């Protein structure tokens, strides 16, 4: 099990020291993917070409099919970002959009003594019995929540996966009462990558262009990009 602090170093090397002519070489990448992903390598290789045309059900199919090939770890967050989030959330309630396996939701509920709700397209069965955090399985592009219903809305390592990130960002701003925190991986765009990302943020301004708020805080923390906005 490799934590994010370790894999961030590998990701930096891939993005900055391996020439693009090698990263986009189909034959070379096919060999690497076959060694890593076996008979599912073709799904990783075709994903970025097909992603713009996928329905929500087709999109979910890829993630379910390839879930056993992803790195097994509790969270995609590095420790610096975890510490920053726990230090900067305020008030009495937080919504965790794209909560994944629930690591951050659990940390916020247990350590910050606040009401936490996690929402994602798929919620693992073992999380469904919790009351705080409460986990909801639903489409994060259309949050089933009232306006200004949470003091904080946190969204980590999720935006890069979404078919329509603008819709989710609009929804995040709708339900946030005080503060928004978003974290994305700092990553260059290539035709083939070892993940199912379809949006890439190699620079701070890459995320700022999407968020369109010149007054927000945006900085690099541990090779990820941390964004914080007051509503």
mmCIF file of C-alpha atoms in Angstrom:
data_model
loop_
_atom_site.group_PDB
_atom_site.id
_atom_site.type_symbol
_atom_site.label_atom_id
_atom_site.label_comp_id
_atom_site.label_asym_id
_atom_site.label_seq_id
_atom_site.Cartn_x
_atom_site.Cartn_y
_atom_site.Cartn_z
ATOM 1 C CA UNK A 1 0.000 0.000 0.000
ATOM 2 C CA UNK A 2 1.546 3.293 -1.145
ATOM 3 C CA UNK A 3 0.364 6.512 0.453
ATOM 4 C CA UNK A 4 -0.040 9.731 -1.494
ATOM 5 C CA UNK A 5 3.142 11.291 -0.118
ATOM 6 C CA UNK A 6 5.172 8.497 -1.735
ATOM 7 C CA UNK A 7 3.334 8.289 -5.072
ATOM 8 C CA UNK A 8 3.516 12.070 -5.474
ATOM 9 C CA UNK A 9 7.280 11.690 -5.989
ATOM 10 C CA UNK A 10 6.726 9.081 -8.721
ATOM 11 C CA UNK A 11 4.096 11.277 -10.360
ATOM 12 C CA UNK A 12 6.467 14.250 -10.403
ATOM 13 C CA UNK A 13 9.139 12.159 -12.111
ATOM 14 C CA UNK A 14 6.675 10.881 -14.731
ATOM 15 C CA UNK A 15 5.422 14.384 -15.485
ATOM 16 C CA UNK A 16 8.732 16.233 -15.510
ATOM 17 C CA UNK A 17 11.540 13.831 -16.397
ATOM 18 C CA UNK A 18 9.944 11.462 -18.935
ATOM 19 C CA UNK A 19 9.758 13.098 -22.414
ATOM 20 C CA UNK A 20 6.258 13.478 -23.912
ATOM 21 C CA UNK A 21 7.351 11.511 -26.966
ATOM 22 C CA UNK A 22 7.730 8.501 -24.660
ATOM 23 C CA UNK A 23 4.627 9.169 -22.552
ATOM 24 C CA UNK A 24 2.440 9.273 -25.685
ATOM 25 C CA UNK A 25 4.090 6.340 -27.444
ATOM 26 C CA UNK A 26 1.328 3.765 -27.869
ATOM 27 C CA UNK A 27 3.561 0.697 -28.158
ATOM 28 C CA UNK A 28 5.682 1.596 -25.142
ATOM 29 C CA UNK A 29 2.687 2.520 -23.001
ATOM 30 C CA UNK A 30 0.797 -0.613 -24.031
ATOM 31 C CA UNK A 31 3.661 -2.740 -22.691
ATOM 32 C CA UNK A 32 3.748 -0.803 -19.393
ATOM 33 C CA UNK A 33 -0.031 -0.996 -19.003
ATOM 34 C CA UNK A 34 -0.067 -4.712 -19.767
ATOM 35 C CA UNK A 35 2.550 -5.326 -17.054
ATOM 36 C CA UNK A 36 0.536 -3.262 -14.541
ATOM 37 C CA UNK A 37 -3.073 -3.983 -15.471
ATOM 38 C CA UNK A 38 -3.007 -7.330 -17.312
ATOM 39 C CA UNK A 39 -6.092 -8.066 -19.419
ATOM 40 C CA UNK A 40 -7.698 -4.757 -18.409
ATOM 41 C CA UNK A 41 -4.923 -2.631 -19.911
ATOM 42 C CA UNK A 42 -6.984 -1.884 -23.034
ATOM 43 C CA UNK A 43 -9.669 -0.158 -20.944
ATOM 44 C CA UNK A 44 -7.133 2.249 -19.477
ATOM 45 C CA UNK A 45 -5.703 2.945 -22.925
ATOM 46 C CA UNK A 46 -9.058 3.692 -24.552
ATOM 47 C CA UNK A 47 -10.639 5.593 -21.678
ATOM 48 C CA UNK A 48 -9.539 9.149 -22.494
ATOM 49 C CA UNK A 49 -10.664 8.871 -26.109
ATOM 50 C CA UNK A 50 -14.076 7.556 -25.100
ATOM 51 C CA UNK A 51 -14.637 9.672 -21.968
ATOM 52 C CA UNK A 52 -16.121 12.773 -23.696
ATOM 53 C CA UNK A 53 -18.881 10.613 -25.193
ATOM 54 C CA UNK A 54 -19.734 8.361 -22.246
ATOM 55 C CA UNK A 55 -23.090 8.331 -20.512
ATOM 56 C CA UNK A 56 -23.200 8.295 -16.716
ATOM 57 C CA UNK A 57 -23.873 4.556 -16.785
ATOM 58 C CA UNK A 58 -20.973 3.857 -19.163
ATOM 59 C CA UNK A 59 -18.733 6.067 -17.055
ATOM 60 C CA UNK A 60 -19.692 4.154 -13.924
ATOM 61 C CA UNK A 61 -19.029 0.868 -15.775
ATOM 62 C CA UNK A 62 -15.367 1.796 -16.344
ATOM 63 C CA UNK A 63 -14.829 2.730 -12.714
ATOM 64 C CA UNK A 64 -16.463 -0.429 -11.409
ATOM 65 C CA UNK A 65 -14.609 -2.634 -13.904
ATOM 66 C CA UNK A 66 -11.189 -1.158 -13.102
ATOM 67 C CA UNK A 67 -11.609 -0.616 -9.356
ATOM 68 C CA UNK A 68 -9.453 -3.649 -8.539
ATOM 69 C CA UNK A 69 -6.547 -2.177 -10.529
ATOM 70 C CA UNK A 70 -6.287 1.109 -8.651
ATOM 71 C CA UNK A 71 -3.710 1.654 -5.920
ATOM 72 C CA UNK A 72 -5.072 0.312 -2.651
ATOM 73 C CA UNK A 73 -4.832 3.043 -0.010
ATOM 74 C CA UNK A 74 -7.087 4.721 2.525
ATOM 75 C CA UNK A 75 -7.044 8.097 0.796
ATOM 76 C CA UNK A 76 -5.610 9.916 -2.217
ATOM 77 C CA UNK A 77 -4.823 12.923 -0.011
ATOM 78 C CA UNK A 78 -1.283 13.636 1.125
ATOM 79 C CA UNK A 79 -0.772 14.353 4.819
ATOM 80 C CA UNK A 80 -0.098 18.066 4.323
ATOM 81 C CA UNK A 81 -3.456 18.532 2.610
ATOM 82 C CA UNK A 82 -5.258 16.529 5.299
ATOM 83 C CA UNK A 83 -3.748 18.747 7.980
ATOM 84 C CA UNK A 84 -4.642 21.921 6.075
ATOM 85 C CA UNK A 85 -8.273 20.862 5.611
ATOM 86 C CA UNK A 86 -8.713 19.945 9.276
ATOM 87 C CA UNK A 87 -7.162 23.268 10.296
ATOM 88 C CA UNK A 88 -9.258 25.411 7.962
ATOM 89 C CA UNK A 89 -12.804 24.026 8.060
ATOM 90 C CA UNK A 90 -15.111 26.051 10.297
ATOM 91 C CA UNK A 91 -18.594 26.017 11.764
ATOM 92 C CA UNK A 92 -20.748 23.021 12.563
ATOM 93 C CA UNK A 93 -21.233 21.108 9.303
ATOM 94 C CA UNK A 94 -19.270 19.867 6.285
ATOM 95 C CA UNK A 95 -20.263 18.167 3.036
ATOM 96 C CA UNK A 96 -17.608 15.901 1.481
ATOM 97 C CA UNK A 97 -18.345 15.784 -2.267
ATOM 98 C CA UNK A 98 -16.806 12.726 -3.920
ATOM 99 C CA UNK A 99 -16.112 11.131 -0.550
ATOM 100 C CA UNK A 100 -14.777 7.863 -1.987
ATOM 101 C CA UNK A 101 -13.945 5.384 0.778
ATOM 102 C CA UNK A 102 -14.909 7.885 3.462
ATOM 103 C CA UNK A 103 -11.467 8.545 4.957
ATOM 104 C CA UNK A 104 -11.728 12.342 5.061
ATOM 105 C CA UNK A 105 -15.392 12.299 6.115
ATOM 106 C CA UNK A 106 -14.518 10.065 9.061
ATOM 107 C CA UNK A 107 -11.537 12.228 10.028
ATOM 108 C CA UNK A 108 -13.621 15.422 10.010
ATOM 109 C CA UNK A 109 -16.457 13.877 12.019
ATOM 110 C CA UNK A 110 -14.160 12.260 14.597
ATOM 111 C CA UNK A 111 -11.618 15.035 15.056
ATOM 112 C CA UNK A 112 -13.624 18.205 14.474
ATOM 113 C CA UNK A 113 -16.821 17.368 16.388
ATOM 114 C CA UNK A 114 -19.100 18.490 13.568
ATOM 115 C CA UNK A 115 -21.891 17.076 11.426
ATOM 116 C CA UNK A 116 -20.462 15.538 8.264
ATOM 117 C CA UNK A 117 -22.174 14.162 5.176
ATOM 118 C CA UNK A 118 -20.276 12.323 2.450
ATOM 119 C CA UNK A 119 -21.741 11.899 -1.026
ATOM 120 C CA UNK A 120 -20.495 9.908 -4.008
ATOM 121 C CA UNK A 121 -21.716 7.919 -6.993
ATOM 122 C CA UNK A 122 -20.899 4.710 -5.123
ATOM 123 C CA UNK A 123 -20.772 4.217 -1.348
ATOM 124 C CA UNK A 124 -19.096 1.067 0.031
ATOM 125 C CA UNK A 125 -21.550 -1.126 1.911
ATOM 126 C CA UNK A 126 -19.689 -0.910 5.232
ATOM 127 C CA UNK A 127 -20.187 2.875 5.327
ATOM 128 C CA UNK A 128 -23.969 2.822 4.992
ATOM 129 C CA UNK A 129 -24.538 2.133 8.709
ATOM 130 C CA UNK A 130 -22.931 5.377 9.889
ATOM 131 C CA UNK A 131 -24.988 8.310 11.160
ATOM 132 C CA UNK A 132 -22.111 10.779 11.522
ATOM 133 C CA UNK A 133 -20.664 10.894 9.021
ATOM 134 C CA UNK A 134 -23.780 10.093 7.060
ATOM 135 C CA UNK A 135 -23.063 8.718 3.589
ATOM 136 C CA UNK A 136 -25.339 9.318 0.603
ATOM 137 C CA UNK A 137 -25.105 7.557 -2.749
ATOM 138 C CA UNK A 138 -26.117 10.012 -5.473
ATOM 139 C CA UNK A 139 -25.009 12.038 -8.494
ATOM 140 C CA UNK A 140 -22.683 14.824 -7.361
ATOM 141 C CA UNK A 141 -23.512 16.889 -10.447
ATOM 142 C CA UNK A 142 -27.024 17.346 -9.023
ATOM 143 C CA UNK A 143 -26.689 17.416 -5.238
ATOM 144 C CA UNK A 144 -29.964 16.440 -3.480
ATOM 145 C CA UNK A 145 -29.466 19.188 -0.876
ATOM 146 C CA UNK A 146 -30.835 22.628 -0.049
ATOM 147 C CA UNK A 147 -29.079 25.905 -0.791
ATOM 148 C CA UNK A 148 -26.489 27.026 1.799
ATOM 149 C CA UNK A 149 -27.027 23.859 3.828
ATOM 150 C CA UNK A 150 -23.387 23.261 4.928
ATOM 151 C CA UNK A 151 -20.853 25.601 6.508
ATOM 152 C CA UNK A 152 -18.096 23.915 4.472
ATOM 153 C CA UNK A 153 -18.098 21.956 1.241
ATOM 154 C CA UNK A 154 -14.941 19.941 0.599
ATOM 155 C CA UNK A 155 -14.152 18.201 -2.689
ATOM 156 C CA UNK A 156 -10.835 16.356 -2.959
ATOM 157 C CA UNK A 157 -9.359 14.361 -5.853
ATOM 158 C CA UNK A 158 -12.718 14.359 -7.613
ATOM 159 C CA UNK A 159 -12.902 17.256 -10.099
ATOM 160 C CA UNK A 160 -10.302 15.631 -12.354
ATOM 161 C CA UNK A 161 -12.600 12.616 -12.835
ATOM 162 C CA UNK A 162 -15.841 14.384 -13.732
ATOM 163 C CA UNK A 163 -17.523 14.496 -17.109
ATOM 164 C CA UNK A 164 -18.952 17.943 -16.331
ATOM 165 C CA UNK A 165 -16.868 19.590 -13.585
ATOM 166 C CA UNK A 166 -18.572 22.973 -14.107
ATOM 167 C CA UNK A 167 -21.915 21.482 -13.048
ATOM 168 C CA UNK A 168 -20.456 20.057 -9.851
ATOM 169 C CA UNK A 169 -18.673 23.324 -9.019
ATOM 170 C CA UNK A 170 -21.954 25.207 -9.476
ATOM 171 C CA UNK A 171 -23.662 22.753 -7.123
ATOM 172 C CA UNK A 172 -20.838 23.016 -4.572
ATOM 173 C CA UNK A 173 -21.237 26.787 -4.494
ATOM 174 C CA UNK A 174 -25.007 26.464 -4.211
ATOM 175 C CA UNK A 175 -24.968 24.313 -1.065
ATOM 176 C CA UNK A 176 -21.971 25.998 0.643
ATOM 177 C CA UNK A 177 -22.736 28.562 3.339
ATOM 178 C CA UNK A 178 -19.246 29.738 4.342
ATOM 179 C CA UNK A 179 -16.252 27.980 2.776
ATOM 180 C CA UNK A 180 -15.270 25.768 -0.147
ATOM 181 C CA UNK A 181 -12.093 23.659 -0.263
ATOM 182 C CA UNK A 182 -11.064 21.804 -3.423
ATOM 183 C CA UNK A 183 -7.958 19.699 -4.011
ATOM 184 C CA UNK A 184 -6.801 18.305 -7.355
ATOM 185 C CA UNK A 185 -3.616 16.463 -8.324
ATOM 186 C CA UNK A 186 -0.949 18.536 -10.006
ATOM 187 C CA UNK A 187 -0.623 16.575 -13.215
ATOM 188 C CA UNK A 188 0.214 17.169 -16.868
ATOM 189 C CA UNK A 189 -2.111 16.013 -19.630
ATOM 190 C CA UNK A 190 -1.039 13.020 -21.690
ATOM 191 C CA UNK A 191 -2.914 10.671 -23.955
ATOM 192 C CA UNK A 192 -2.185 7.755 -21.636
ATOM 193 C CA UNK A 193 -1.989 7.967 -17.848
ATOM 194 C CA UNK A 194 -2.095 5.384 -15.076
ATOM 195 C CA UNK A 195 -5.466 6.628 -13.858
ATOM 196 C CA UNK A 196 -8.924 7.549 -15.148
ATOM 197 C CA UNK A 197 -8.476 11.317 -15.014
ATOM 198 C CA UNK A 198 -9.982 13.345 -17.843
ATOM 199 C CA UNK A 199 -9.089 16.857 -16.619
ATOM 200 C CA UNK A 200 -5.563 17.971 -15.770
ATOM 201 C CA UNK A 201 -4.119 20.765 -13.651
ATOM 202 C CA UNK A 202 -0.349 21.121 -14.139
ATOM 203 C CA UNK A 203 -0.317 24.726 -12.898
ATOM 204 C CA UNK A 204 -2.176 26.806 -10.340
ATOM 205 C CA UNK A 205 -3.750 28.851 -13.111
ATOM 206 C CA UNK A 206 -5.106 25.626 -14.654
ATOM 207 C CA UNK A 207 -7.468 25.288 -11.698
ATOM 208 C CA UNK A 208 -8.050 29.030 -11.413
ATOM 209 C CA UNK A 209 -9.347 29.097 -15.001
ATOM 210 C CA UNK A 210 -11.985 26.558 -14.017
ATOM 211 C CA UNK A 211 -12.951 28.161 -10.703
ATOM 212 C CA UNK A 212 -12.989 31.784 -11.945
ATOM 213 C CA UNK A 213 -12.523 33.466 -8.555
ATOM 214 C CA UNK A 214 -9.535 35.806 -8.358
ATOM 215 C CA UNK A 215 -9.943 36.289 -4.597
ATOM 216 C CA UNK A 216 -9.614 32.612 -3.672
ATOM 217 C CA UNK A 217 -6.513 31.013 -2.169
ATOM 218 C CA UNK A 218 -4.754 28.610 -4.546
ATOM 219 C CA UNK A 219 -1.382 27.002 -3.844
ATOM 220 C CA UNK A 220 0.687 23.870 -4.335
ATOM 221 C CA UNK A 221 0.869 21.548 -1.330
ATOM 222 C CA UNK A 222 2.840 18.326 -1.703
ATOM 223 C CA UNK A 223 2.444 18.242 -5.510
ATOM 224 C CA UNK A 224 -1.322 18.710 -5.232
ATOM 225 C CA UNK A 225 -3.199 21.977 -5.735
ATOM 226 C CA UNK A 226 -5.135 23.312 -2.761
ATOM 227 C CA UNK A 227 -7.976 25.782 -3.439
ATOM 228 C CA UNK A 228 -9.971 27.636 -0.763
ATOM 229 C CA UNK A 229 -12.839 30.030 -1.359
ATOM 230 C CA UNK A 230 -15.047 32.004 1.003
ATOM 231 C CA UNK A 231 -18.659 32.087 -0.132
#
